[in-house]
XYZ file of C-alpha atoms in Angstrom:
421
model
C 92.659 147.999 74.084
C 91.399 148.103 70.517
C 93.593 147.188 67.549
C 93.246 150.778 66.295
C 95.385 151.856 69.274
C 98.319 149.649 68.176
C 99.133 151.781 65.108
C 98.315 149.078 62.607
C 97.578 150.299 59.101
C 94.085 150.319 57.640
C 94.606 147.262 55.423
C 95.355 145.106 58.487
C 92.602 146.679 60.575
C 90.167 145.759 57.798
C 91.390 142.141 57.844
C 91.124 142.029 61.645
C 87.567 143.344 61.431
C 86.685 140.740 58.789
C 87.997 138.039 61.145
C 85.623 139.280 63.853
C 88.252 140.540 66.298
C 87.711 143.807 68.191
C 90.020 144.022 71.175
C 93.672 142.995 71.366
C 94.611 140.293 73.876
C 97.290 141.031 76.528
C 100.075 139.330 74.537
C 99.091 141.332 71.444
C 99.012 144.592 73.399
C 102.495 143.977 74.809
C 104.222 142.345 71.823
C 103.026 144.320 68.803
C 104.648 147.716 69.687
C 108.235 146.401 70.220
C 107.918 144.076 67.218
C 106.782 146.972 65.036
C 109.848 148.871 66.273
C 112.103 146.046 65.047
C 113.210 144.783 68.461
C 114.118 141.173 69.227
C 111.345 139.724 71.392
C 110.835 136.696 73.647
C 107.126 136.042 74.098
C 106.024 133.602 76.801
C 102.341 132.925 76.355
C 100.002 129.980 76.548
C 98.235 128.663 73.506
C 94.846 130.251 72.996
C 96.009 133.747 74.011
C 96.331 135.175 70.511
C 100.105 134.835 70.252
C 100.064 133.924 66.538
C 98.475 137.258 65.647
C 100.866 138.951 68.082
C 103.859 138.158 65.869
C 102.127 137.936 62.468
C 100.479 141.366 62.427
C 103.632 143.456 63.027
C 105.657 141.164 60.749
C 103.189 141.483 57.864
C 102.932 145.242 58.357
C 106.732 145.529 58.198
C 106.827 143.518 54.963
C 104.045 145.816 53.618
C 103.787 144.600 50.011
C 105.210 142.112 47.509
C 108.811 142.925 46.730
C 111.430 141.057 44.696
C 111.679 137.291 44.518
C 113.534 136.291 47.720
C 111.747 135.885 51.065
C 112.142 138.604 53.687
C 110.435 136.767 56.547
C 110.624 133.193 57.881
C 108.412 131.596 60.535
C 109.586 128.218 61.848
C 107.187 125.895 63.693
C 107.655 122.306 64.944
C 104.751 120.488 63.258
C 102.980 120.388 59.917
C 99.660 121.104 61.589
C 100.991 124.241 63.260
C 102.587 125.417 60.008
C 99.228 125.027 58.233
C 97.464 126.926 61.016
C 99.959 129.836 60.985
C 99.847 129.963 57.180
C 96.053 130.219 57.218
C 96.214 133.014 59.808
C 98.834 134.885 57.774
C 96.725 134.663 54.605
C 93.715 135.956 56.526
C 95.572 138.965 57.952
C 97.248 139.755 54.608
C 94.022 139.552 52.597
C 94.101 143.293 51.766
C 97.726 143.153 50.577
C 99.561 141.530 47.691
C 102.014 139.746 50.011
C 102.999 136.263 48.828
C 102.944 133.737 51.671
C 103.734 130.024 51.311
C 103.904 127.032 53.650
C 106.600 124.328 53.598
C 106.022 121.053 55.450
C 106.723 117.359 55.094
C 104.347 114.496 54.434
C 103.886 115.614 50.836
C 106.455 115.974 48.065
C 108.289 119.318 47.867
C 107.601 119.824 44.152
C 104.350 121.786 44.559
C 105.834 123.892 47.359
C 108.845 124.728 45.183
C 106.524 125.719 42.337
C 104.676 128.117 44.660
C 107.813 130.222 45.192
C 108.956 130.228 41.552
C 107.533 133.716 40.923
C 108.712 135.119 44.248
C 107.732 134.939 47.905
C 107.684 137.404 50.798
C 107.024 135.177 53.826
C 107.703 131.467 54.326
C 106.081 129.449 57.129
C 107.874 126.125 57.500
C 109.040 123.225 59.584
C 112.840 123.384 60.009
C 113.531 120.167 58.098
C 111.469 121.020 55.019
C 112.967 124.529 54.831
C 116.485 123.080 54.828
C 115.500 120.484 52.228
C 114.185 123.080 49.784
C 117.088 125.445 50.560
C 119.651 122.689 49.934
C 118.127 122.121 46.479
C 118.882 125.738 45.636
C 115.299 127.002 45.487
C 115.387 129.493 48.389
C 117.618 132.548 48.534
C 118.223 133.625 52.130
C 120.189 136.871 51.665
C 117.085 139.056 52.016
C 115.762 137.418 55.213
C 115.362 140.147 57.837
C 112.764 138.677 60.209
C 112.922 135.195 61.798
C 110.275 133.744 64.112
C 110.653 130.573 66.186
C 107.165 129.576 67.307
C 106.615 126.913 69.991
C 110.349 127.002 70.739
C 110.004 124.633 73.698
C 108.301 122.023 71.541
C 110.869 122.558 68.795
C 113.618 121.617 71.248
C 111.648 118.666 72.637
C 111.368 117.280 69.106
C 115.112 117.553 68.471
C 115.158 120.430 65.992
C 118.178 122.227 67.477
C 120.655 120.950 64.827
C 118.374 122.168 62.022
C 117.811 125.531 63.738
C 121.577 126.016 64.021
C 121.990 125.070 60.357
C 119.394 127.666 59.395
C 121.165 130.272 61.541
C 124.329 129.661 59.534
C 122.703 130.420 56.168
C 120.672 133.532 57.047
C 121.977 137.096 57.533
C 123.296 137.943 61.003
C 121.635 141.358 60.863
C 117.984 140.495 61.357
C 115.068 140.702 63.762
C 114.676 137.562 65.893
C 111.382 136.599 67.514
C 110.921 133.623 69.835
C 107.578 132.494 71.214
C 107.158 129.681 73.718
C 104.423 128.467 76.054
C 107.059 127.617 78.673
C 110.556 128.932 79.338
C 112.684 126.144 80.860
C 116.502 126.538 81.010
C 117.066 124.885 77.627
C 114.829 127.447 75.906
C 116.560 130.229 77.830
C 119.897 129.023 76.445
C 118.434 128.998 72.936
C 117.216 132.569 73.435
C 120.687 133.677 74.553
C 122.168 132.099 71.436
C 119.508 133.277 69.006
C 118.413 136.760 70.153
C 120.220 140.061 70.752
C 119.144 142.181 73.749
C 115.571 140.886 73.543
C 112.488 142.395 75.118
C 110.910 139.687 77.289
C 107.124 139.604 77.426
C 105.248 137.221 79.713
C 101.511 137.593 79.982
C 100.835 134.694 82.351
C 103.025 132.923 84.898
C 105.091 130.226 83.217
C 103.344 126.843 83.014
C 100.029 128.164 84.293
C 97.035 126.539 82.591
C 94.594 128.795 80.791
C 92.353 130.295 83.485
C 89.199 129.625 81.468
C 89.723 125.830 81.673
C 88.187 123.833 84.540
C 90.414 120.801 85.186
C 89.200 117.406 86.430
C 90.731 113.996 87.123
C 89.279 110.491 87.376
C 91.099 107.302 88.439
C 90.336 104.186 86.376
C 92.146 100.817 86.411
C 92.983 100.286 82.735
C 92.519 101.342 79.121
C 89.377 99.262 78.510
C 87.619 100.873 81.475
C 88.754 104.298 80.243
C 87.172 103.538 76.872
C 83.956 102.447 78.617
C 83.898 105.750 80.498
C 84.470 107.769 77.314
C 81.664 105.827 75.597
C 79.371 106.666 78.523
C 80.414 110.302 78.438
C 79.800 110.656 74.692
C 76.426 108.944 74.983
C 75.133 110.651 78.150
C 76.975 113.944 78.597
C 78.513 115.297 75.392
C 75.408 116.530 73.608
C 76.393 118.843 70.751
C 79.719 119.888 72.287
C 82.965 119.311 70.438
C 85.367 116.872 72.120
C 89.112 116.480 71.682
C 90.670 113.285 73.101
C 94.427 112.899 73.605
C 96.362 109.654 73.864
C 100.069 109.075 74.378
C 100.458 106.394 71.705
C 99.077 106.060 68.199
C 97.909 102.484 68.962
C 95.707 103.833 71.773
C 94.337 106.527 69.456
C 93.454 103.957 66.805
C 91.797 101.572 69.309
C 89.723 104.386 70.753
C 88.731 105.547 67.274
C 87.487 102.050 66.364
C 85.360 101.799 69.522
C 83.785 105.257 69.148
C 83.335 105.125 65.387
C 81.520 101.801 65.730
C 79.294 103.035 68.562
C 78.283 106.551 67.495
C 77.282 108.514 64.418
C 78.607 111.841 65.714
C 81.570 111.954 63.349
C 84.876 110.670 64.734
C 88.401 111.083 63.338
C 91.879 110.202 64.581
C 95.147 112.007 63.795
C 98.550 110.498 64.522
C 101.875 109.856 62.802
C 100.579 106.834 60.824
C 97.951 108.984 59.111
C 98.862 110.616 55.810
C 99.322 114.365 55.723
C 96.167 114.990 53.689
C 94.103 112.791 56.018
C 95.365 114.724 59.046
C 94.705 118.132 57.512
C 91.220 117.062 56.360
C 90.381 115.675 59.816
C 91.484 118.937 61.457
C 89.454 120.970 58.975
C 86.345 118.821 59.511
C 86.721 119.230 63.288
C 87.142 122.980 62.835
C 83.963 123.294 60.746
C 81.933 120.957 62.971
C 81.567 118.208 60.377
C 83.438 116.034 62.897
C 82.427 116.271 66.559
C 85.103 114.058 68.144
C 88.797 114.253 67.279
C 91.324 111.797 68.759
C 94.958 112.904 68.631
C 98.426 112.089 69.890
C 100.728 114.837 71.165
C 102.134 115.172 67.634
C 98.983 117.106 66.748
C 98.292 118.878 70.029
C 99.798 122.220 69.050
C 98.288 122.453 65.615
C 94.656 122.434 66.702
C 93.084 125.869 66.993
C 89.329 125.415 67.288
C 87.806 127.919 69.742
C 84.558 125.909 69.777
C 86.277 122.937 71.498
C 84.394 122.675 74.796
C 86.028 119.532 76.205
C 89.443 117.896 76.252
C 89.812 114.366 77.636
C 93.272 112.985 78.320
C 92.769 109.255 77.810
C 96.367 108.808 78.957
C 98.471 111.122 81.106
C 101.430 112.740 79.322
C 104.811 111.959 80.881
C 105.986 115.538 80.348
C 103.763 117.886 82.381
C 104.372 120.683 79.857
C 102.541 118.553 77.274
C 99.562 118.619 79.630
C 99.544 122.422 79.490
C 99.524 122.311 75.703
C 96.838 119.630 75.530
C 94.338 121.419 77.739
C 95.179 124.686 75.982
C 93.115 123.366 73.067
C 89.969 124.301 75.009
C 89.141 127.552 76.775
C 90.557 129.399 73.761
C 89.795 132.986 72.800
C 88.682 133.500 76.433
C 85.799 131.033 76.189
C 85.026 128.585 78.973
C 86.326 125.026 78.562
C 86.835 121.829 80.560
C 89.565 119.192 80.654
C 89.368 115.715 82.193
C 92.406 113.504 82.773
C 91.863 109.735 83.146
C 94.508 108.190 85.388
C 95.472 104.516 85.743
C 97.601 103.272 88.703
C 100.895 103.736 86.842
C 100.026 107.279 85.770
C 99.555 108.718 89.260
C 103.206 109.836 89.271
C 102.771 111.772 86.023
C 99.669 113.365 87.540
C 101.731 114.404 90.582
C 104.224 116.136 88.264
C 101.390 117.985 86.527
C 99.912 119.175 89.814
C 103.375 120.200 91.007
C 104.012 122.188 87.824
C 100.642 123.949 87.840
C 100.649 124.469 91.602
C 97.118 123.166 92.056
C 95.286 119.873 92.428
C 92.890 118.798 89.721
C 89.252 118.544 90.784
C 87.614 115.143 91.160
C 85.229 114.536 88.274
C 81.742 114.889 89.803
C 79.525 112.791 87.531
C 81.052 109.323 87.851
C 78.644 106.699 86.466
C 78.164 103.111 87.564
C 80.655 101.708 85.083
C 81.463 98.113 84.396
C 85.060 97.736 85.576
C 87.048 95.518 83.244
C 89.833 93.294 84.498
C 93.267 94.602 83.565
C 94.854 92.322 80.926
C 98.031 90.546 81.999
C 100.318 92.463 79.628
C 98.864 95.835 80.599
C 99.207 94.916 84.279
C 102.875 94.048 83.711
C 103.458 97.323 81.875
C 101.857 99.229 84.738
C 104.058 97.390 87.252
C 107.197 98.218 85.250
C 106.178 101.857 85.030
C 105.551 102.025 88.781
C 108.924 100.390 89.440
C 110.691 102.901 87.185
C 109.099 105.809 88.992
C 109.877 104.444 92.460
C 113.454 103.672 91.460
C 113.913 107.291 90.378
C 112.999 108.296 93.909
C 115.031 105.566 95.609
C 117.972 104.077 93.643
C 118.063 101.120 96.083
C 114.464 100.157 95.377
C 114.357 96.649 93.844
C 110.805 96.805 92.541
C 107.641 94.756 92.887
C 107.866 93.583 89.286
C 111.475 92.521 89.865
C 110.396 90.604 92.988
C 107.554 88.844 91.155
C 109.919 87.728 88.415
C 112.396 86.420 91.017
C 109.705 84.394 92.831
C 108.331 83.096 89.558
C 111.821 81.938 88.608
C 112.194 80.057 91.916
C 108.895 78.238 91.403
C 109.961 77.226 87.902
C 113.237 75.779 89.198
C 111.417 73.751 91.891
C 109.297 72.118 89.203
């Protein structure tokens, strides 16, 4: 279906054409008509399916043109990176209008953001906390808000934003259009939808928690972090070529260590984004990755939902996420806009349980990575080995409350030997 068939006005069709889009994706085909009609909508769609345009286009068309000083639309998203991405998309689609669109997010002082709305604003894209901060200072009038979007609702709940969302609900008009988009729809998000939406139209374009079909998924077992780094170094040197690579780690320390190794070894352009990086550094790194100035981007899950680079051919999970839904979001950074992509998950002995949860959620086993090199296998450091043992014990104890644990047993024997001495 072409965008012309969705009854969008010429100014938005021109912007869509400028962006290089021709045909609407399934989520856009299903969501745009009820959203244009003013209905409350629940959209369940994976990242990379065009869901941002699915809610932005009808919202912008409803707002039509600049009007008054108070905002009429509010889009809430969980991370600064995602706010920036949505804001950029909104500006692109509204390029033939005079709509005033601003972004609120933390990491920088609110002064400049407050100045941007001084002469009026039509649409605000914001993280929940920064919106409340600027509202509490008396700079945002909420009486005219008629359209509210919660994007990445599942992630918003994972990150503990429910209190802020409820606070925002209390200060906006009850008569409004509510829109909720989520990649997954677990019970906690369903409860939020019941609380937040009124007789919503539910739209689901893919089975819940199904990975993007254009992504080929692989796994590779390795004993420890140092061996994982050696594999990634081999892969970048021998296999990557000119492809763009996104690497995910669970902890910022892992991201920084990996960055140091790769930055020292290659001249391909490497950046890392995590919570210790300043906001400007993170935005610049994302932009450089988007333009191709940086070929390898290393990120923690904090950034995983704010990266929209269709040219990303490979995702490597240097550590396995504990929450299998995070896996879906990570690998959704490749195979976007219906291009082919690949994802490889590196698994140490303690992470095999997390891998089992991923395969259970997706309903399929990951493929064994075919091109395994003759790698030097590094000995697992004592502390890392202990951490792996603790993690294994925790997992086994979840399955059997009576399980005492190998790590527990080692400590007990070690204590006995010490007493004998």
